[in-house]
Coordinates of C-alpha atoms and ligand atoms in Angstrom, one line a residue:
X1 CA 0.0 0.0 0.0
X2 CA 2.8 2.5 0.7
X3 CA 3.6 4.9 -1.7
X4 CA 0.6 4.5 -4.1
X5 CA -0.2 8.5 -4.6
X6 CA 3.0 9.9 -6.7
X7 CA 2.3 13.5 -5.1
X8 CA 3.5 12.4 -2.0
X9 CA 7.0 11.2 -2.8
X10 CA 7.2 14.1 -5.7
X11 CA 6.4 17.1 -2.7
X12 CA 7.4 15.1 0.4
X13 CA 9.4 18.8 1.5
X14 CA 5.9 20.9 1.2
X15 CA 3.8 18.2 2.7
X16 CA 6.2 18.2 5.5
X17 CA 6.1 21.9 5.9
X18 CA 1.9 21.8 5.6
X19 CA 2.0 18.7 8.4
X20 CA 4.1 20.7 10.8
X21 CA 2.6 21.9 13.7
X22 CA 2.8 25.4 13.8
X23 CA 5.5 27.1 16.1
X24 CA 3.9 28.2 19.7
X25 CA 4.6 32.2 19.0
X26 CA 2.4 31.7 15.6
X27 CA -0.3 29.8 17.4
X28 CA -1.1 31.9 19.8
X29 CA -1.2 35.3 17.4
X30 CA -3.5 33.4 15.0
X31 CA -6.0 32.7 18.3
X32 CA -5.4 35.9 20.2
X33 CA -6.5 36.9 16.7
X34 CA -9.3 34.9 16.3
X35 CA -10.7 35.8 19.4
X36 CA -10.4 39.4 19.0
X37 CA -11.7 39.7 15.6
X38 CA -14.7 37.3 16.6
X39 CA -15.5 39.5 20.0
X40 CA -15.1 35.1 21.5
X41 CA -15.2 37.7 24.8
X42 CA -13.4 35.5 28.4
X43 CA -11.9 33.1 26.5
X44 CA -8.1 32.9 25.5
X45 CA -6.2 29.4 23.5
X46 CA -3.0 28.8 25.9
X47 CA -0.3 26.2 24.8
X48 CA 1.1 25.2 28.0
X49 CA -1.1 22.6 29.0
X50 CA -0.4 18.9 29.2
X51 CA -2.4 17.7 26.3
X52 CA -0.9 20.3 23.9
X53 CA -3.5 23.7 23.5
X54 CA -6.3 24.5 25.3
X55 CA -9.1 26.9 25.6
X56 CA -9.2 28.7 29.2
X57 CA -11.4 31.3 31.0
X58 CA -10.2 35.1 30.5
X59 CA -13.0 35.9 32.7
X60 CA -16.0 34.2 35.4
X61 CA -18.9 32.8 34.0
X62 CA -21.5 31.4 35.6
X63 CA -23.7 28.2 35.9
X64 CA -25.8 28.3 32.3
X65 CA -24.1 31.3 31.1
X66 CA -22.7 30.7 27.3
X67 CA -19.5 30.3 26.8
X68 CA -18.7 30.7 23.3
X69 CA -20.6 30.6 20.1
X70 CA -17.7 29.2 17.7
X71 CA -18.6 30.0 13.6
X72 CA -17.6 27.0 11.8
X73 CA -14.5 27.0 9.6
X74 CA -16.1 23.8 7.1
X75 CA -18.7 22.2 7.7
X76 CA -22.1 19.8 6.2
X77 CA -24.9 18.4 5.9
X78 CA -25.3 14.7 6.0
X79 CA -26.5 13.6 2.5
X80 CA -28.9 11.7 3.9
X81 CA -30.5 14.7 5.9
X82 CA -30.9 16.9 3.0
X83 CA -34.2 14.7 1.7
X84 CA -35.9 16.1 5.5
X85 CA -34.4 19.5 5.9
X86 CA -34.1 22.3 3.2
X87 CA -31.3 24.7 5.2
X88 CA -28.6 27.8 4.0
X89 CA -25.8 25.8 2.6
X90 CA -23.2 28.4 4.4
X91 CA -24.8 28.8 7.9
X92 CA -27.6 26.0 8.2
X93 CA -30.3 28.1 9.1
X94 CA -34.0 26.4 8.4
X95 CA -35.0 28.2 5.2
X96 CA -38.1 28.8 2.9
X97 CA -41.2 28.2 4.8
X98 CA -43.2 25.4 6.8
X99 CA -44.9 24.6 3.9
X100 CA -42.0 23.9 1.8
X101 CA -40.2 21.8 4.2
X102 CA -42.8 19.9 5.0
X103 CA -44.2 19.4 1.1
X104 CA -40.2 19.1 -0.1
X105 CA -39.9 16.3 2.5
X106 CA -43.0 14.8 1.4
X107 CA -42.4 15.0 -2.2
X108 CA -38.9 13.7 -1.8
X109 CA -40.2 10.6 -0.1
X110 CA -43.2 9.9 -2.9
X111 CA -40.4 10.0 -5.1
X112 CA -39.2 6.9 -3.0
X113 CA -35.9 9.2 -2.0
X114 CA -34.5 7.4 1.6
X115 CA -35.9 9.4 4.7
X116 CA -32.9 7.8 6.9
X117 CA -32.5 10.6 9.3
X118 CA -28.4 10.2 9.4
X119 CA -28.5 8.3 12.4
X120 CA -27.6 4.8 10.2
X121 CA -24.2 4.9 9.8
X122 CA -22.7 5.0 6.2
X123 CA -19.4 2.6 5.3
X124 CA -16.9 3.7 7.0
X125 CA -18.3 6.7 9.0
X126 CA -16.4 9.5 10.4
X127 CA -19.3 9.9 12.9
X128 CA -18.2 7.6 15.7
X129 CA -16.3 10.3 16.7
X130 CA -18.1 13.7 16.3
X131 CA -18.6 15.2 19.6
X132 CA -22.6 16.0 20.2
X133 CA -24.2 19.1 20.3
X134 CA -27.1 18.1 22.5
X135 CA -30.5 20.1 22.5
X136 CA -32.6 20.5 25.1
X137 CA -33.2 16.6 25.6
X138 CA -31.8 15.3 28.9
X139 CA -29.9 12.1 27.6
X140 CA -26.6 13.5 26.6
X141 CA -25.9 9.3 24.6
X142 CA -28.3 10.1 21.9
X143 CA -27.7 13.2 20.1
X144 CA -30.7 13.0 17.8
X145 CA -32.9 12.5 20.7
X146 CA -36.5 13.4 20.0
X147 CA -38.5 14.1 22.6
X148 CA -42.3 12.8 21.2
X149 CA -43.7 12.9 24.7
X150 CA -44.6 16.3 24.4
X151 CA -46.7 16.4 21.3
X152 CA -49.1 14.1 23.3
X153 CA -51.8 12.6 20.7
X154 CA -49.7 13.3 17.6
X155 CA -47.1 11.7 18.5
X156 CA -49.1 8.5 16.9
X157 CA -47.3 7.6 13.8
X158 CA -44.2 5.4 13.4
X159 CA -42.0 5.8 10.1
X160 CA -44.0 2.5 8.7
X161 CA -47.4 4.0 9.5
X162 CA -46.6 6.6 7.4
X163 CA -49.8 7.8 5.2
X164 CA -49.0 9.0 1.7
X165 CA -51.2 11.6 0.4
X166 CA -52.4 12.4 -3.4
X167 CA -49.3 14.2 -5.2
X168 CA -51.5 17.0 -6.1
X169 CA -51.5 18.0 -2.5
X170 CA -48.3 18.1 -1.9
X171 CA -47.2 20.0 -4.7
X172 CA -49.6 22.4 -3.9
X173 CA -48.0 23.0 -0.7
X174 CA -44.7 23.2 -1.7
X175 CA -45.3 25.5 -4.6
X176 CA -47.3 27.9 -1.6
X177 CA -50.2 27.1 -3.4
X178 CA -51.8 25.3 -0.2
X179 CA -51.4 27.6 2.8
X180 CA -51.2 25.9 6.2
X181 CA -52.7 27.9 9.9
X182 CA -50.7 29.7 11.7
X183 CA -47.8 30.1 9.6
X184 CA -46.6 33.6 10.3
X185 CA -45.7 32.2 14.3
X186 CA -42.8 30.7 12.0
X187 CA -41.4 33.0 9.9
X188 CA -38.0 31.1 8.1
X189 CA -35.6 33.4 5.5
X190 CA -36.8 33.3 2.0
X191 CA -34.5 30.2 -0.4
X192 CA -32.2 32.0 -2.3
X193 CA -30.7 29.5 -4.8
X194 CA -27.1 29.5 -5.6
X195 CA -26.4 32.5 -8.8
X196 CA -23.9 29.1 -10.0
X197 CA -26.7 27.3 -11.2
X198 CA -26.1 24.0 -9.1
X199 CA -29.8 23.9 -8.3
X200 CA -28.5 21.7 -5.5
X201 CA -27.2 24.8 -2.7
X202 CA -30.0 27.5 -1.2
X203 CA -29.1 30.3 1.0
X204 CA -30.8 32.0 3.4
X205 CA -29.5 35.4 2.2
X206 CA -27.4 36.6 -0.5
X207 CA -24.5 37.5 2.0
X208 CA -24.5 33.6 2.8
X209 CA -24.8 33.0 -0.9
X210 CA -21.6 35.1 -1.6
X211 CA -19.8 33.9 1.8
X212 CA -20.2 30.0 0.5
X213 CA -18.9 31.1 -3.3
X214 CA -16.0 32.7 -1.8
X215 CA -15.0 30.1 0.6
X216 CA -15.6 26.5 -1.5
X217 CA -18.6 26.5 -3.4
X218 CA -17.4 28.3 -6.4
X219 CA -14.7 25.4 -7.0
X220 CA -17.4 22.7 -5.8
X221 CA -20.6 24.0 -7.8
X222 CA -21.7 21.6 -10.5
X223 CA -23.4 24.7 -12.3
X224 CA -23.0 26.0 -15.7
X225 CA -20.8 29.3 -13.5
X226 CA -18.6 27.0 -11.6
X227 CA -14.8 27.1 -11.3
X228 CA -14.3 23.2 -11.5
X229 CA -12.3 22.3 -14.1
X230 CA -14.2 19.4 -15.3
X231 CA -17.6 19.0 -14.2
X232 CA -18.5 15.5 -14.7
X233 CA -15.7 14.3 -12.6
X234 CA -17.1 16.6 -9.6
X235 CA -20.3 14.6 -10.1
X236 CA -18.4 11.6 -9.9
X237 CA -16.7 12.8 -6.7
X238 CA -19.9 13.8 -5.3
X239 CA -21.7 10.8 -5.8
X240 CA -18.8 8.7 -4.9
X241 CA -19.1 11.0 -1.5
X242 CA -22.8 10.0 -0.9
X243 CA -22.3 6.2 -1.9
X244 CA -19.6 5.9 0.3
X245 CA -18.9 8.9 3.4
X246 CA -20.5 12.1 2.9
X247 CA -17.2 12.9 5.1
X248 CA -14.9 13.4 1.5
X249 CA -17.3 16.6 1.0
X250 CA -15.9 18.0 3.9
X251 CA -12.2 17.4 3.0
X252 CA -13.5 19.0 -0.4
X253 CA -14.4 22.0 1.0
X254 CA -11.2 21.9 3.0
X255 CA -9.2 22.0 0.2
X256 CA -11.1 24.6 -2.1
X257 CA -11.1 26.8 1.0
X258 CA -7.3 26.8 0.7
X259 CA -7.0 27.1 -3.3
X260 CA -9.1 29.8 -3.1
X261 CA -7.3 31.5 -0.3
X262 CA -4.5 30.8 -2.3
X263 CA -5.6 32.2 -5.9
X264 CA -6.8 35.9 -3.4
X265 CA -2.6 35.7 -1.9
X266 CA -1.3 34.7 -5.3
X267 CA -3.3 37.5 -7.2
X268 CA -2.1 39.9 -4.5
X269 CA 1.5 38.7 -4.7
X270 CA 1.5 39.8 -8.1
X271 CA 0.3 42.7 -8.3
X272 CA 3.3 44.0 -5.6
X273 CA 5.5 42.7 -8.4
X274 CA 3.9 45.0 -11.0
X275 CA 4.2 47.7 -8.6
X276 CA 7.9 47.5 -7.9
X277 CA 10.4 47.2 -11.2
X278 CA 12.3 45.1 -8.4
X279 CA 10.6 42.0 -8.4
X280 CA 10.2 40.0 -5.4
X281 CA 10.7 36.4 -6.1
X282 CA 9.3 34.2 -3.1
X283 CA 12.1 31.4 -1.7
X284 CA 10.8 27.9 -2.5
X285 CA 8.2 29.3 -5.1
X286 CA 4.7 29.2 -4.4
X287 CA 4.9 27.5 -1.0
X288 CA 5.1 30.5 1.1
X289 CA 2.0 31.6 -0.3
X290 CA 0.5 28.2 0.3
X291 CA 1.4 28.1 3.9
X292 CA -0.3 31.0 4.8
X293 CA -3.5 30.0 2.9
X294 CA -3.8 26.6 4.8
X295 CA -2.6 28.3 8.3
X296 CA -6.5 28.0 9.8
X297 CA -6.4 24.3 8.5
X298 CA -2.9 23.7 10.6
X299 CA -3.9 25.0 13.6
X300 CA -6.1 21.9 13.7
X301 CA -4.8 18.6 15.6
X302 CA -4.6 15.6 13.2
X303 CA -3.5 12.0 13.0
X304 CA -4.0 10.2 9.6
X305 CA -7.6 9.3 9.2
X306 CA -6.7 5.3 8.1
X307 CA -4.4 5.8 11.6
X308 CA -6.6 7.3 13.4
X309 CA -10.4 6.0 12.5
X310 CA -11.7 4.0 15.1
X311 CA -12.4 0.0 14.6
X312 CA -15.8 -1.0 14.0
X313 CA -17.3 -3.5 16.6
X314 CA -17.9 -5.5 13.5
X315 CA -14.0 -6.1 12.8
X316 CA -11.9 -8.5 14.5
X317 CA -9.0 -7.2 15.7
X318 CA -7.0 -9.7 13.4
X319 CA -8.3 -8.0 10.6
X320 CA -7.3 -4.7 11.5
X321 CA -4.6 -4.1 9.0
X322 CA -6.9 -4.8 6.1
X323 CA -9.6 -2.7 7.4
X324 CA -7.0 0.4 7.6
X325 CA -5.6 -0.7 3.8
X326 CA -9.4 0.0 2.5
X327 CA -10.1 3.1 4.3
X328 CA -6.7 4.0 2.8
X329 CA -7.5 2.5 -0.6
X330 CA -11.4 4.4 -0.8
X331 CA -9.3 7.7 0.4
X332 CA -7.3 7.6 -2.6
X333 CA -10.3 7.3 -5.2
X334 CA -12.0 9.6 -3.5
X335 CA -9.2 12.1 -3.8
X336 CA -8.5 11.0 -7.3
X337 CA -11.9 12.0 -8.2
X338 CA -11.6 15.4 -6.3
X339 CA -8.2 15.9 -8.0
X340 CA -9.9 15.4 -11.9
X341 CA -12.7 18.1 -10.6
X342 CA -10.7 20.6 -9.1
X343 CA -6.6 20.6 -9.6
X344 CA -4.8 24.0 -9.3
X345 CA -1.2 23.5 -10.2
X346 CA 0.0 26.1 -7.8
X347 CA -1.4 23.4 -4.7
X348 CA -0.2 20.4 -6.0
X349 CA 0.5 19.1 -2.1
X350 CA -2.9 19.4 -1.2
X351 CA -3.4 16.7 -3.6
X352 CA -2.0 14.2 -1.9
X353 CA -2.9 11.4 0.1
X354 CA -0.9 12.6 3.0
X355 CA -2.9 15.9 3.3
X356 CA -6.1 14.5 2.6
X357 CA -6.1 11.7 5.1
X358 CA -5.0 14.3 7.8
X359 CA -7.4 16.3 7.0
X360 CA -10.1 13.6 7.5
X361 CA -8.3 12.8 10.5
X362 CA -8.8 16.1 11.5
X363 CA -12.7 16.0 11.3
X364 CA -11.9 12.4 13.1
X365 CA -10.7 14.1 16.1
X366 CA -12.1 17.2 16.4
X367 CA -15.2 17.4 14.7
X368 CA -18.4 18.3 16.3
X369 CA -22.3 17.2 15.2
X370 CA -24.2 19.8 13.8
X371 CA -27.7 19.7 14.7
X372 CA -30.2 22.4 14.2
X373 CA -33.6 22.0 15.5
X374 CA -36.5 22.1 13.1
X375 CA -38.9 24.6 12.8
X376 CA -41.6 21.5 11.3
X377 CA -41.2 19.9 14.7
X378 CA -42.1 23.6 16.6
X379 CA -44.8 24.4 14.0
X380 CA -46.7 20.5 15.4
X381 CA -45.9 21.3 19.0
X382 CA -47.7 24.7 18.6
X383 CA -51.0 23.5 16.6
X384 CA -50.9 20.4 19.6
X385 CA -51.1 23.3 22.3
X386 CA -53.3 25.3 20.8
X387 CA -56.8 26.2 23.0
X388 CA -59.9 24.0 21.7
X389 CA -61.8 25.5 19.0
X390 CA -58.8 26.8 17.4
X391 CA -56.9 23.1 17.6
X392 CA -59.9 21.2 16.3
X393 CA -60.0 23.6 13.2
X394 CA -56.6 23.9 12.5
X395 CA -55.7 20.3 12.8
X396 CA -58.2 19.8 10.4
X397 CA -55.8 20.7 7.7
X398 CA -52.5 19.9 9.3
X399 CA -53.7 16.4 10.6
X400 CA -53.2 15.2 7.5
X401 CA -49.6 16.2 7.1
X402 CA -48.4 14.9 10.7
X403 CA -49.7 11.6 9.3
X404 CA -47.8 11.9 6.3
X405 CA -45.0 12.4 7.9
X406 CA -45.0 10.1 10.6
X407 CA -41.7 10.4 13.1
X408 CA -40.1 12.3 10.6
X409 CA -42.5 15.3 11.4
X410 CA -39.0 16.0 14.0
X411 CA -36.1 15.3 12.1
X412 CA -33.7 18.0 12.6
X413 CA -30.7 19.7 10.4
X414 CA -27.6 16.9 11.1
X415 CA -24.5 17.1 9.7
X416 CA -21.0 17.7 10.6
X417 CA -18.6 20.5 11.3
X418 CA -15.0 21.5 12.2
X419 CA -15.0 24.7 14.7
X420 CA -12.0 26.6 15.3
X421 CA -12.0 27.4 18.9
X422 CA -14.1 24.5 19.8
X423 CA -12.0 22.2 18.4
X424 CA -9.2 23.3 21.0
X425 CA -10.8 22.2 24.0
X426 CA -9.7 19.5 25.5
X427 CA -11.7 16.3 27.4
X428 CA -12.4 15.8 31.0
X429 CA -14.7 13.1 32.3
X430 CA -15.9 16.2 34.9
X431 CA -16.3 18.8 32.5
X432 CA -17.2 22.7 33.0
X433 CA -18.6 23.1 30.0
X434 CA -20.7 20.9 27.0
X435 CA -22.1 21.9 23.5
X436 CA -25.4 22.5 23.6
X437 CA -28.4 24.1 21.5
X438 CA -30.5 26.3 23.5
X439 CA -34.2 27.1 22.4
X440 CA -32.6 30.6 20.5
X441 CA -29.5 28.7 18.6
X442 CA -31.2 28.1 15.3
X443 CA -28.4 27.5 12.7
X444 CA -24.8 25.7 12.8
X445 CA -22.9 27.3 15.0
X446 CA -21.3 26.1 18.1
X447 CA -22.6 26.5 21.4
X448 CA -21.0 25.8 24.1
X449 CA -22.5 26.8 28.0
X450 CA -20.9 26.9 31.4
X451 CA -22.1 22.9 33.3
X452 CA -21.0 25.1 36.8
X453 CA -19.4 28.4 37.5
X454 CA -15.9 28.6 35.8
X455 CA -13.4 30.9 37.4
X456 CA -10.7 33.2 35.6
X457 CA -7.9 31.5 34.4
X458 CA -9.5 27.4 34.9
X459 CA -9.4 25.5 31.4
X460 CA -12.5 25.2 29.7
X461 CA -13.4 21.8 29.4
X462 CA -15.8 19.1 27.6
X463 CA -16.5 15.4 27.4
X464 CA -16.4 14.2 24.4
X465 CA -18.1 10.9 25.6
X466 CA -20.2 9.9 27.6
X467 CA -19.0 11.1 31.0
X468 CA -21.1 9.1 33.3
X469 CA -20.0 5.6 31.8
X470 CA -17.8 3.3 34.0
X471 CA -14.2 4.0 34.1
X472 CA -12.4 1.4 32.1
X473 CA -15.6 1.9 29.1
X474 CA -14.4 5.3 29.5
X475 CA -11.1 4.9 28.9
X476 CA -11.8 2.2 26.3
X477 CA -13.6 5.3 23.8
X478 CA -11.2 7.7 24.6
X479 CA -8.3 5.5 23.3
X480 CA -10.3 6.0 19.9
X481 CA -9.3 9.5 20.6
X482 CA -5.7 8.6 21.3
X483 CA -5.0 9.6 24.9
X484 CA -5.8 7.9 28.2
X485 CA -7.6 10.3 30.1
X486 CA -6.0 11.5 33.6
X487 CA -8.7 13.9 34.5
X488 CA -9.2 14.6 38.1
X489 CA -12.3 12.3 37.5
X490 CA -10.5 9.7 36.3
X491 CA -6.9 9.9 38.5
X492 CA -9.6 8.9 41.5
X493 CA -11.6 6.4 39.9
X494 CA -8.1 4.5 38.4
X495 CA -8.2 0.9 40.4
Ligands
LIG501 C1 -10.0 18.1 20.1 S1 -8.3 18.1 20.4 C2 -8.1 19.2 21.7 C3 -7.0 20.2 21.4 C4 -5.6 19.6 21.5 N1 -5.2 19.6 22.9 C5 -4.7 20.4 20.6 O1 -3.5 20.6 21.0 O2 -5.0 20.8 19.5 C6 -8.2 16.5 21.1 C7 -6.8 16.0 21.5 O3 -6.3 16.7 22.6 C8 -5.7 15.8 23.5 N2 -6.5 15.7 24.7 C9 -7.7 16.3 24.9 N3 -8.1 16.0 26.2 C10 -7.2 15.2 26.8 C11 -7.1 14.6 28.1 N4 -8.1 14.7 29.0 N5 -6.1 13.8 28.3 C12 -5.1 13.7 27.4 N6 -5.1 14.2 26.2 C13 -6.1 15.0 25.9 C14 -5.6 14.4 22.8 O4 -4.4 14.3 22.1 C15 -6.8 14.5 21.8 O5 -6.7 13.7 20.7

């Protein structure tokens, strides 16, 4: 297996120099910078720790009080997921209106499209990893806990008791031409589709719309205005992606993030070389230039992803080495794929095998769910509580739908996402902290909130399991993470 991508041997120096972790004094200016810029107010990235950086308090918070609300630097929607939810490709905000989510969703699953809500995990799934973002459900195990208690008497229908209704009405209420009751209590941010033509990406707003162009969609578009340099192979890629682990789209939008960041420098470059007769020629070409586009992607941790990748209860051990040869192998035609759609000569490196299994180590590691609660699920809850008269006539017209729907009435927004500053904090089996979604957090960001006061200067810290397992089960999934934990929690509990 070794040696089977010719980048790698042909730029071994760049790779090297894109692998490296970052020296301490550039660390902390990019985070120190990160903060500031982002107003991430009490919180500062330290290095001294002894599991590498953390994330500490620069002020008190209290029980409850939030933390941090970290903007993603990539992140997506599980493929799966996009048949329930219609959201703004660039901040996963619920978009359009109740009527079109619930007709789309509909629609989608006349057509016979798969309603798995992204639970199921796909061949070789990243997921096993992701840290939850929990919402307001108590049991911190499931992330995608639904709580159908509270939508008493609707809560009736199970995905197989599904009841299909006549087309007609369903494209009548996704084309606005059927209005449901009470649908200015849930007002959602008009779809704006993406100006490249995909017909796949919708925004919630044109800023979103240009934000995603700029930052990977205009290299990943499969419209008529896309930058891909051949089309076809980034269908290939993508579908490849959705047969096998959505997870490659992520890397994908790693790496266009970069070449684009690069093209801006490069462009820039240039033009101080017009300016000045004396040209300035950059030391080891382009690489400089490269560097400092990937610097937010090497501030993340990362082992190899084949390395790295947890093994599935469903391998014996003594097949461990083949296991990591196919996750290698289905890497490689992923990337091959990616590299047909979307080459740029001047980031050669990034298309190697090297890169783009650390990269999907990366997400390995660090990555946290993305879950943003639907609006369909409110819009039930509220018709449910409404007082008599108005219940019995609305439900007239919305009964109809829930049935239609079944348990998928609650399916929220589930993807995946790497976070900047989340990604720096570090586990403890007694955290201070935990991601969670309050009732306001409607689209992808992070949310973390204090678990008990946290004082000035005390790490921030979150479980990225579950905390309340026995020890050595404990220990047992954190050694998927690499580390043996020696957490206060733990240092006691060790026999
Ligand atoms: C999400 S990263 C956290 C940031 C990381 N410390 C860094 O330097 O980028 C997770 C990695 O940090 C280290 N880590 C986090 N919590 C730890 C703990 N309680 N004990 C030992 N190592 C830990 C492990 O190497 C783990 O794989």
């Amino acid at each position: 297996m070794e040696g089977i991508c010719p980048i790698d041997s042909q730029f071994s120096h760049e790779i090297s120099a894109l692998l490296k972790p970052p020296p301490a004094h550039q660390l902390q200016e990019y985070f120190d910078n990160l903060i500031r810029t982002r107003q991430y107010l009490g919180l500062k990235v330290k290095h001294d720790g002894e599991f590498g950086k953390g994330v500490y308090a620069d002020s008190d918070f209290g029980e409850g009080e939030l933390v941090l609300k970290d903007q993603m630097l990539v992140g997506a929607q599980h493929s799966s997921n996009k048949i329930n939810c219609l959201v703004c490709g660039f901040c996963f905000r619920f978009i359009g209106s109740i009527e079109l989510q619930i007709g789309r969703r509909l629609y989608l699953q006349g057509l016979g499209v798969s309603t798995s809500n992204g639970c199921g995990r796909e061949t070789f799934s990243h997921n096993s990893h992701d840290h939850c973002q929990v919402d307001s459900s108590e049991d911190e195990d499931n992330c995608y806990m639904e709580d159908h208690d509270e939508l008493g008497e609707c809560a009736s229908s199970s995905s197989k008791d599904k009841v299909p209704l006549p087309k007609g009405v369903v494209e009548s209420l996704m084309n606005g031409e059927l209005a449901l009751p009470y649908p200015k209590e849930f007002p959602l941010p008009s779809a704006i589709a993406c100006s490249g033509g995909c017909g796949e990406a919708y925004y919630c707003s044109k800023l979103c719309a240009e934000a995603d162009w700029e930052s990977s969609h205009s290299l990943l578009c499969t419209g008529e205005k896309s930058e891909s340099i051949c089309r076809e192979a980034l269908s290939k890629f993508i579908q490849h992606a959705n047969e096998t682990n959505d997870i490659f789209l992520l890397a994908a939008k790693v790496i266009c993030f970069t070449i684009l960041r690069y093209k801006k420098l490069k462009k820039a470059h240039l033009k101080e070389q017009e300016k000045y007769t004396s040209a300035i020629v950059l030391k080891n070409g382009d690489l400089p230039l490269l560097l400092e586009a990937w610097k937010p992607i090497s501030m993340g941790f990362k082992k190899r992803w084949w390395d790295c990748i947890a093994l599935p209860d469903d391998v014996h051990s003594c097949d461990e080495a083949a296991f990591r040869a196919q996750i290698k192998e289905l890497a490689f035609t992923s990337l091959k794929l990616l590299k047909e759609a979307i080459f740029c000569k001047g980031c050669e490196p990034l298309f190697s095998l090297e890169i783009y299994g650390h990269i999907i180590g990366m997400f390995e590691l660090n990555n946290l769910d993305l879950v943003v609660a639907s609006p369909v699920e409110d819009y039930f809850l509220y018709i449910d509580d409404l007082p008599y008269p108005q219940k019995k006539k609305a439900e007239e017209i919305t009964r109809q739908f829930l049935d239609a729907l079944g348990d998928d009435y609650s399916v929220p927004c589930q993807g995946t996402a790497f976070f900047p500053l989340q990604s720096c904090m570090n586990h403890s089996c007694y955290p201070n902290a935990k991601a969670f979604k309050r009732e306001e957090d409607r689209d992808g960001q992070a949310t973390i909130i204090a678990l008990r006061p946290i004082f000035k200067e005390e790490e921030v810290t979150i479980s990225y399991i579950d905390e309340d397992l026995p020890f050595d089960e404990r220990q047992a999934l954190l050694a998927d993470y690499g580390f043996r934990c020696k957490c206060p929690k733990c240092l006691e509990e060790e026999p």
